[in-house]
Amino acid sequence: MSTAPSPVPMHFDAERAEVYDKQFAAMQPIKEAAHLLIEIQFGGLPADARILIAGAGTGAEARYLAARFPGWRFTLIDPSARMLNVARRHAEAEGFAERCTFLADYVSGAPLEAHDAATSLLVSHFLTETGARQSFFADIAARLKPGGLLFNLDLCADRQAATFPEALDLWLGLMRQSGVPKEMRAGWVSSFGRVFGVHGPSELEALIAAAGFTPPAPVFQAAMMRGWTAVRT
Ligand SMILES: C[S@@+](CC[C@H](N)C(=O)[O-])C[C@H]1O[C@@H](n2cnc3c(N)ncnc32)[C@H](O)[C@@H]1O
């Protein structure tokens, strides 16, 4: 299945790309915990594995994995050429650019090459349309070998849950500690569930499974961030 992808969120422009790595610095340990889980999940792959990094941004996942698995090759795909430029700079500085293919495109635009595993970190919550979000995962599945691995991380919460305000408070505390100004935090609250993060955890799990994966295993949560592992069927 493949529908027309959503346009690139406007905020991943040149200005945002240059500051992205420094923003939300207080949340970096949480992202690193997710990277560690990916390292463990993917750890049994062959020494020459090929990894698809969907919504690669400035290349955080590739940087982490390239340093630990010297034979792996990476396909970094992201519709924001500006974000990918920063990723390429990092890869060149860290000496693994020759193991990377950089594609400024949506996943649907990537060649149908069989990867051993894929990551999608903090990407699919921008897809508000149910069909587009399922297509995003189907486009990833189509570029994985049968049995290929997926790690997905998104901002996702059950907004109807009685515990939601408590989790939200913790998230806003993280944003405050990262230096996000009050009005931006208020903007985040009014956008969550409307402009992004529209689907709750069980809806998202169903979308991933329907896109060609095993029912995703919920393996990670830190306030509003949730992570799942799944296997291409
Ligand atoms: C919050 S950044 C995350 C970057 C990186 N994965 C990380 O964890 O640091 C989200 C990225 O997703 C990209 N993106 C947005 N919509 C996308 C889509 N439909 N398909 C692929 N990437 C998309 C944006 O351009 C941006 O670079």
Short mmCIF file of N, CA, C and O and ligand atoms in Angstrom, two decimals, residues 8-9 12 20 31 55-57 60-61 78-80 83 106 121-123 126-127 136, ligand 1:
data_model
loop_
_atom_site.label_atom_id
_atom_site.label_comp_id
_atom_site.label_asym_id
_atom_site.label_seq_id
_atom_site.Cartn_x
_atom_site.Cartn_y
_atom_site.Cartn_z
N VAL A 8 6.87 17.70 4.04
CA VAL A 8 7.84 17.81 5.13
C VAL A 8 7.33 18.84 6.13
O VAL A 8 6.93 19.92 5.73
N PRO A 9 7.31 18.49 7.42
CA PRO A 9 6.93 19.51 8.40
C PRO A 9 7.84 20.73 8.22
O PRO A 9 9.05 20.60 8.15
N PHE A 12 11.43 21.59 9.86
CA PHE A 12 12.72 20.93 9.62
C PHE A 12 13.42 21.60 8.44
O PHE A 12 13.86 20.97 7.49
N TYR A 20 19.22 21.53 15.58
CA TYR A 20 18.49 20.33 16.04
C TYR A 20 19.28 19.53 17.07
O TYR A 20 18.73 19.10 18.09
N LYS A 31 16.97 9.53 24.45
CA LYS A 31 17.24 9.04 23.08
C LYS A 31 18.35 8.00 23.11
O LYS A 31 18.32 7.01 22.38
N GLY A 55 13.43 8.71 8.23
CA GLY A 55 13.38 9.99 8.94
C GLY A 55 14.67 10.18 9.72
O GLY A 55 14.68 10.46 10.92
N ALA A 56 15.78 10.06 8.99
CA ALA A 56 17.12 10.01 9.62
C ALA A 56 17.50 11.33 10.28
O ALA A 56 18.34 11.36 11.17
N GLY A 57 16.90 12.44 9.84
CA GLY A 57 17.23 13.73 10.42
C GLY A 57 18.71 14.03 10.32
O GLY A 57 19.32 13.90 9.25
N ALA A 60 21.39 10.77 14.01
CA ALA A 60 21.73 10.28 15.36
C ALA A 60 21.81 8.75 15.41
O ALA A 60 22.76 8.19 15.99
N GLU A 61 20.83 8.07 14.82
CA GLU A 61 20.81 6.60 14.90
C GLU A 61 22.00 6.01 14.16
O GLU A 61 22.68 5.09 14.64
N ASP A 78 15.29 10.97 4.33
CA ASP A 78 14.55 12.02 5.04
C ASP A 78 14.14 13.05 3.97
O ASP A 78 14.95 13.43 3.14
N PRO A 79 12.89 13.50 4.01
CA PRO A 79 12.47 14.49 3.01
C PRO A 79 13.14 15.85 3.20
O PRO A 79 13.09 16.68 2.29
N SER A 80 13.74 16.10 4.36
CA SER A 80 14.41 17.39 4.59
C SER A 80 15.89 17.27 4.19
O SER A 80 16.71 16.69 4.93
N MET A 83 18.27 18.67 6.89
CA MET A 83 18.61 17.77 8.00
C MET A 83 19.65 16.75 7.53
O MET A 83 20.65 16.47 8.22
N TYR A 106 10.93 10.81 0.71
CA TYR A 106 10.10 9.99 1.59
C TYR A 106 10.51 8.54 1.42
O TYR A 106 11.11 8.17 0.40
N LEU A 121 12.63 6.84 14.27
CA LEU A 121 12.66 7.48 15.58
C LEU A 121 12.11 8.90 15.49
O LEU A 121 12.67 9.76 14.79
N LEU A 122 10.98 9.11 16.17
CA LEU A 122 10.37 10.44 16.30
C LEU A 122 9.95 11.00 14.95
O LEU A 122 10.14 12.18 14.66
N VAL A 123 9.41 10.14 14.10
CA VAL A 123 9.01 10.52 12.74
C VAL A 123 7.50 10.37 12.54
O VAL A 123 6.82 11.32 12.16
N PHE A 126 4.31 12.67 13.22
CA PHE A 126 3.94 13.83 12.40
C PHE A 126 2.84 13.49 11.39
O PHE A 126 2.27 14.39 10.78
N LEU A 127 2.59 12.19 11.19
CA LEU A 127 1.59 11.78 10.21
C LEU A 127 0.23 11.68 10.90
O LEU A 127 0.00 10.78 11.72
N PHE A 136 3.35 4.76 5.63
CA PHE A 136 4.74 5.00 6.03
C PHE A 136 5.36 3.69 6.51
O PHE A 136 6.46 3.31 6.09
C1 LIG B 1 12.29 14.83 15.20
S1 LIG B 1 13.25 14.49 13.74
C2 LIG B 1 13.99 12.93 14.19
C3 LIG B 1 15.30 12.70 13.50
C4 LIG B 1 16.06 11.45 13.97
N1 LIG B 1 15.31 10.25 13.68
C5 LIG B 1 16.38 11.53 15.44
O1 LIG B 1 15.88 10.69 16.23
O2 LIG B 1 17.13 12.43 15.84
C6 LIG B 1 12.01 14.00 12.56
C7 LIG B 1 12.54 13.82 11.14
O3 LIG B 1 11.52 13.17 10.38
C8 LIG B 1 11.51 13.72 9.08
N2 LIG B 1 10.19 13.44 8.49
C9 LIG B 1 9.05 14.12 8.64
N3 LIG B 1 8.05 13.53 7.96
C10 LIG B 1 8.58 12.41 7.37
C11 LIG B 1 8.06 11.37 6.54
N4 LIG B 1 6.80 11.35 6.16
N5 LIG B 1 8.91 10.40 6.15
C12 LIG B 1 10.19 10.39 6.54
N6 LIG B 1 10.74 11.36 7.32
C13 LIG B 1 9.94 12.36 7.73
C14 LIG B 1 11.79 15.20 9.30
O4 LIG B 1 12.26 15.83 8.12
C15 LIG B 1 12.84 15.15 10.41
O5 LIG B 1 14.15 15.12 9.91
#
